[in-house]
Tab-separated table of C-alpha atoms and ligand atoms in Angstrom:
chain	number	residue	atom	x	y	z
P	1	UNK	CA	-9.939	-1.675	13.976
P	2	UNK	CA	-11.621	-2.061	10.593
P	3	UNK	CA	-9.991	-4.689	8.433
P	4	UNK	CA	-9.317	-3.418	4.914
P	5	UNK	CA	-8.213	-5.551	1.977
P	6	UNK	CA	-6.325	-3.790	-0.816
P	7	UNK	CA	-5.611	-6.014	-3.841
P	8	UNK	CA	-2.401	-4.985	-5.613
P	9	UNK	CA	-2.976	-4.496	-9.330
P	10	UNK	CA	0.717	-5.225	-9.923
P	11	UNK	CA	-0.232	-8.914	-10.031
P	12	UNK	CA	-3.271	-8.390	-12.259
P	13	UNK	CA	-3.522	-8.853	-16.013
P	14	UNK	CA	-2.482	-5.449	-17.377
P	15	UNK	CA	-4.168	-6.289	-20.696
P	16	UNK	CA	-7.538	-6.454	-18.939
P	17	UNK	CA	-7.407	-3.869	-16.180
P	18	UNK	CA	-11.120	-3.046	-16.275
P	19	UNK	CA	-12.060	-6.704	-15.832
P	20	UNK	CA	-9.503	-7.130	-13.058
P	21	UNK	CA	-10.790	-4.033	-11.240
P	22	UNK	CA	-14.349	-5.355	-11.519
P	23	UNK	CA	-13.268	-8.591	-9.829
P	24	UNK	CA	-11.971	-6.589	-6.861
P	25	UNK	CA	-15.037	-4.393	-6.699
P	26	UNK	CA	-17.450	-7.357	-6.810
P	27	UNK	CA	-15.268	-9.216	-4.338
P	28	UNK	CA	-15.692	-6.473	-1.757
P	29	UNK	CA	-12.182	-4.976	-1.834
P	30	UNK	CA	-11.948	-1.926	0.420
P	31	UNK	CA	-9.141	-0.278	-1.543
P	32	UNK	CA	-7.296	-0.774	-4.831
P	33	UNK	CA	-3.504	-0.807	-4.357
P	34	UNK	CA	-1.546	0.749	-7.216
P	35	UNK	CA	2.223	0.297	-7.255
P	36	UNK	CA	4.163	3.079	-8.943
P	37	UNK	CA	7.840	2.297	-9.554
P	38	UNK	CA	10.303	4.650	-11.234
P	39	UNK	CA	13.230	2.353	-12.032
P	40	UNK	CA	15.366	4.459	-9.669
P	41	UNK	CA	14.018	4.091	-6.136
P	42	UNK	CA	13.428	0.444	-7.062
P	43	UNK	CA	14.852	-1.423	-10.062
P	44	UNK	CA	11.480	-1.886	-11.786
P	45	UNK	CA	9.297	0.483	-13.780
P	46	UNK	CA	5.548	-0.108	-13.459
P	47	UNK	CA	2.714	2.298	-14.205
P	48	UNK	CA	2.285	6.062	-13.909
P	49	UNK	CA	-0.449	8.631	-13.436
P	50	UNK	CA	-2.096	8.319	-16.903
P	51	UNK	CA	-2.830	4.630	-16.387
P	52	UNK	CA	-4.210	5.302	-12.904
P	53	UNK	CA	-6.431	8.105	-14.277
P	54	UNK	CA	-7.840	5.706	-16.874
P	55	UNK	CA	-8.498	3.042	-14.235
P	56	UNK	CA	-10.211	5.564	-11.989
P	57	UNK	CA	-12.908	6.111	-14.619
P	58	UNK	CA	-14.057	2.502	-14.401
P	59	UNK	CA	-13.772	1.780	-10.676
P	60	UNK	CA	-15.572	3.195	-7.636
P	61	UNK	CA	-13.338	1.607	-4.977
P	62	UNK	CA	-10.911	4.121	-3.369
P	63	UNK	CA	-7.408	4.163	-4.858
P	64	UNK	CA	-4.467	3.438	-2.541
P	65	UNK	CA	-1.411	4.631	-4.463
P	66	UNK	CA	1.995	3.334	-3.298
P	67	UNK	CA	4.789	5.503	-4.676
P	68	UNK	CA	8.101	3.663	-4.880
P	69	UNK	CA	9.786	6.656	-6.462
P	70	UNK	CA	12.721	8.869	-5.525
P	71	UNK	CA	10.940	12.212	-5.799
P	72	UNK	CA	7.335	11.924	-4.597
P	73	UNK	CA	7.178	15.687	-3.921
P	74	UNK	CA	7.686	16.445	-7.612
P	75	UNK	CA	5.112	13.902	-8.830
P	76	UNK	CA	2.462	14.174	-6.080
P	77	UNK	CA	0.192	16.511	-8.068
P	78	UNK	CA	0.043	14.089	-10.991
P	79	UNK	CA	-1.282	11.336	-8.750
P	80	UNK	CA	-3.703	13.649	-6.951
P	81	UNK	CA	-5.135	14.661	-10.350
P	82	UNK	CA	-5.217	11.026	-11.475
P	83	UNK	CA	-7.693	10.293	-8.691
P	84	UNK	CA	-5.660	8.862	-5.830
P	85	UNK	CA	-7.560	8.774	-2.536
P	86	UNK	CA	-4.529	7.981	-0.416
P	87	UNK	CA	-0.921	8.479	-1.485
P	88	UNK	CA	1.793	6.602	0.385
P	89	UNK	CA	5.470	7.317	-0.188
P	90	UNK	CA	8.700	6.134	1.435
P	91	UNK	CA	10.722	7.673	4.275
P	92	UNK	CA	13.793	6.544	2.280
P	93	UNK	CA	12.957	8.816	-0.692
P	94	UNK	CA	14.904	11.960	-1.662
P	95	UNK	CA	12.046	14.463	-1.170
P	96	UNK	CA	11.396	16.555	1.923
P	97	UNK	CA	9.010	14.332	3.857
P	98	UNK	CA	7.022	17.030	5.662
P	99	UNK	CA	6.593	19.121	2.508
P	100	UNK	CA	5.456	16.070	0.572
P	101	UNK	CA	2.873	15.157	3.223
P	102	UNK	CA	1.612	18.736	3.216
P	103	UNK	CA	1.338	18.804	-0.579
P	104	UNK	CA	-0.656	15.562	-0.654
P	105	UNK	CA	-3.063	16.790	2.028
P	106	UNK	CA	-3.411	20.233	0.412
P	107	UNK	CA	-4.412	18.395	-2.780
P	108	UNK	CA	-7.299	16.742	-0.981
P	109	UNK	CA	-5.756	13.282	-0.537
P	110	UNK	CA	-4.861	11.317	2.532
P	111	UNK	CA	-1.145	10.837	3.149
P	112	UNK	CA	0.630	7.632	4.111
P	113	UNK	CA	4.273	6.954	4.886
P	114	UNK	CA	6.072	3.667	4.181
P	115	UNK	CA	9.168	2.012	5.626
P	116	UNK	CA	11.247	-0.708	3.989
P	117	UNK	CA	11.984	-3.866	6.045
P	118	UNK	CA	15.313	-2.556	7.362
P	119	UNK	CA	14.141	0.959	8.179
P	120	UNK	CA	13.163	1.569	11.825
P	121	UNK	CA	9.460	2.293	12.215
P	122	UNK	CA	10.411	5.121	14.592
P	123	UNK	CA	11.337	7.105	11.454
P	124	UNK	CA	7.635	7.833	10.877
P	125	UNK	CA	6.895	8.973	14.437
P	126	UNK	CA	7.557	12.684	13.953
P	127	UNK	CA	4.998	12.810	11.112
P	128	UNK	CA	2.201	10.807	12.723
P	129	UNK	CA	-0.109	13.734	13.426
P	130	UNK	CA	-0.688	14.303	9.690
P	131	UNK	CA	-0.650	10.688	8.518
P	132	UNK	CA	-3.747	8.628	7.734
P	133	UNK	CA	-1.781	5.412	7.340
P	134	UNK	CA	1.656	3.885	7.867
P	135	UNK	CA	2.838	1.117	5.554
P	136	UNK	CA	5.233	-1.397	7.047
P	137	UNK	CA	6.739	-3.197	4.043
P	138	UNK	CA	6.901	-6.931	4.643
P	139	UNK	CA	9.216	-7.511	1.635
P	140	UNK	CA	11.844	-5.352	-0.046
P	141	UNK	CA	9.837	-3.100	-2.377
P	142	UNK	CA	10.101	-3.537	-6.124
P	143	UNK	CA	8.702	-6.935	-6.994
P	144	UNK	CA	5.527	-8.932	-6.474
P	145	UNK	CA	5.517	-12.581	-5.499
P	146	UNK	CA	8.172	-12.453	-2.751
P	147	UNK	CA	8.013	-14.227	0.622
P	148	UNK	CA	6.687	-12.468	3.715
P	149	UNK	CA	9.479	-11.386	6.099
P	150	UNK	CA	8.577	-12.296	9.683
P	151	UNK	CA	11.404	-10.050	10.867
P	152	UNK	CA	9.072	-7.086	10.243
P	153	UNK	CA	6.502	-8.226	12.832
P	154	UNK	CA	8.085	-6.441	15.837
P	155	UNK	CA	7.836	-3.135	13.957
P	156	UNK	CA	4.116	-3.654	13.406
P	157	UNK	CA	3.662	-4.461	17.096
P	158	UNK	CA	5.623	-1.406	18.204
P	159	UNK	CA	3.629	0.880	15.930
P	160	UNK	CA	0.294	-0.575	17.079
P	161	UNK	CA	1.286	-0.059	20.715
P	162	UNK	CA	2.096	3.562	20.011
P	163	UNK	CA	-0.943	4.199	17.778
P	164	UNK	CA	-4.032	2.212	18.795
P	165	UNK	CA	-6.285	3.702	16.102
P	166	UNK	CA	-3.947	4.294	13.145
P	167	UNK	CA	-4.400	2.406	9.861
P	168	UNK	CA	-1.350	0.132	9.693
P	169	UNK	CA	-0.808	-1.380	6.271
P	170	UNK	CA	1.330	-4.367	5.351
P	171	UNK	CA	2.479	-5.077	1.799
P	172	UNK	CA	4.437	-8.006	0.400
P	173	UNK	CA	3.951	-11.750	0.666
P	174	UNK	CA	0.511	-11.448	2.230
P	175	UNK	CA	-1.541	-14.597	1.668
P	176	UNK	CA	-4.277	-16.450	3.547
P	177	UNK	CA	-1.707	-17.680	6.109
P	178	UNK	CA	0.690	-14.742	6.570
P	179	UNK	CA	-2.290	-12.385	6.920
P	180	UNK	CA	-2.876	-14.017	10.326
P	181	UNK	CA	0.638	-13.173	11.546
P	182	UNK	CA	0.432	-9.577	10.371
P	183	UNK	CA	-3.078	-9.187	11.788
P	184	UNK	CA	-2.051	-10.584	15.157
P	185	UNK	CA	0.873	-8.158	15.253
P	186	UNK	CA	-1.542	-5.267	14.786
P	187	UNK	CA	-1.881	-4.549	11.071
P	188	UNK	CA	-5.382	-3.824	9.767
P	189	UNK	CA	-4.847	-2.898	6.092
P	190	UNK	CA	-3.636	-5.784	3.948
P	191	UNK	CA	-2.203	-5.494	0.452
P	192	UNK	CA	-2.279	-8.720	-1.540
P	193	UNK	CA	-1.160	-9.094	-5.138
P	194	UNK	CA	-0.325	-12.657	-6.069
P	195	UNK	CA	-2.633	-14.135	-3.431
P	196	UNK	CA	-5.670	-12.436	-5.003
P	197	UNK	CA	-4.900	-12.431	-8.704
P	198	UNK	CA	-3.180	-15.795	-9.029
P	199	UNK	CA	-6.057	-17.493	-7.223
P	200	UNK	CA	-8.905	-19.218	-9.074
P	201	UNK	CA	-11.463	-17.141	-7.227
P	202	UNK	CA	-10.249	-13.617	-6.308
P	203	UNK	CA	-13.517	-12.717	-4.548
P	204	UNK	CA	-13.350	-15.793	-2.351
P	205	UNK	CA	-9.683	-15.067	-1.579
P	206	UNK	CA	-10.533	-11.518	-0.504
P	207	UNK	CA	-13.154	-12.957	1.855
P	208	UNK	CA	-10.713	-15.512	3.310
P	209	UNK	CA	-8.047	-12.835	3.776
P	210	UNK	CA	-10.543	-10.707	5.673
P	211	UNK	CA	-11.682	-13.569	7.903
P	212	UNK	CA	-8.157	-14.767	8.596
P	213	UNK	CA	-6.941	-11.264	9.395
P	214	UNK	CA	-9.554	-11.135	12.175
P	215	UNK	CA	-8.788	-14.614	13.469
W	1	DX5	C1	6.028	-4.693	-3.968
W	1	DX5	C2	4.706	-3.991	-4.039
W	1	DX5	C3	3.569	-4.837	-3.648
W	1	DX5	C4	3.356	-6.081	-4.481
W	1	DX5	C5	2.916	-7.138	-3.533
W	1	DX5	O1	7.041	-3.791	-4.006
W	1	DX5	O2	4.703	-2.850	-3.211
W	1	DX5	O3	2.370	-4.086	-3.560
W	1	DX5	O4	2.416	-5.953	-5.501
W	1	DX5	O5	2.854	-8.325	-4.210
W	1	DX5	P1	2.597	-9.709	-3.477
W	1	DX5	O6	1.298	-9.584	-2.729
W	1	DX5	O7	2.534	-10.670	-4.615
W	1	DX5	O8	3.764	-9.952	-2.566
W	2	ZN	ZN1	2.750	-1.881	-2.882
């Protein structure tokens, strides 16, 4: 499986997004992870489609949009138009999951489905034929800088056994050490916020994450 590193802009300096995006691009990031929070599905409010559209104009790396919102069906078009390449939303949301997947794909994007730490990974199984990626959250969604939950590892393993060639993403508490655990369990797409942006050398950190994920 290809290893993909997706720095989460949630941990970047929002006053200098263009500079922060350039660091990821130069550092060889495979994706740019954009966390959208509505203050309802999760307690925080982050950024919305207009900010993503502005970022898209100054960055050539594909955009990996993580919707932590209650009604992804209603908002999907906004993020498609903003330039998302893959849109991932949660099984725990209020929208019709199949209709939301179909809307994302009809809009020309790839669709991903996410599960929180306490949600069984089996909840995504019935949708797998249309999904480009499954995100196994390795922290409770809503905040950056939390500790990786090892209790999520069996879900990653189970999903990898069922789907040998699916992109399996992990998000939350991924650093140069925990990336090894998630990689060994079968993940191949790694979101990292604090680890990348709070490091002295984001490009070097991206490289270490990639090497350690393979190890
Ligand atoms: C949390 C977000 C993550 C967050 C990860 O709800 O989905 O993408 O930015 O941050 P770190 O890597 O700092 O745990
Ligand atoms: Zn995320």
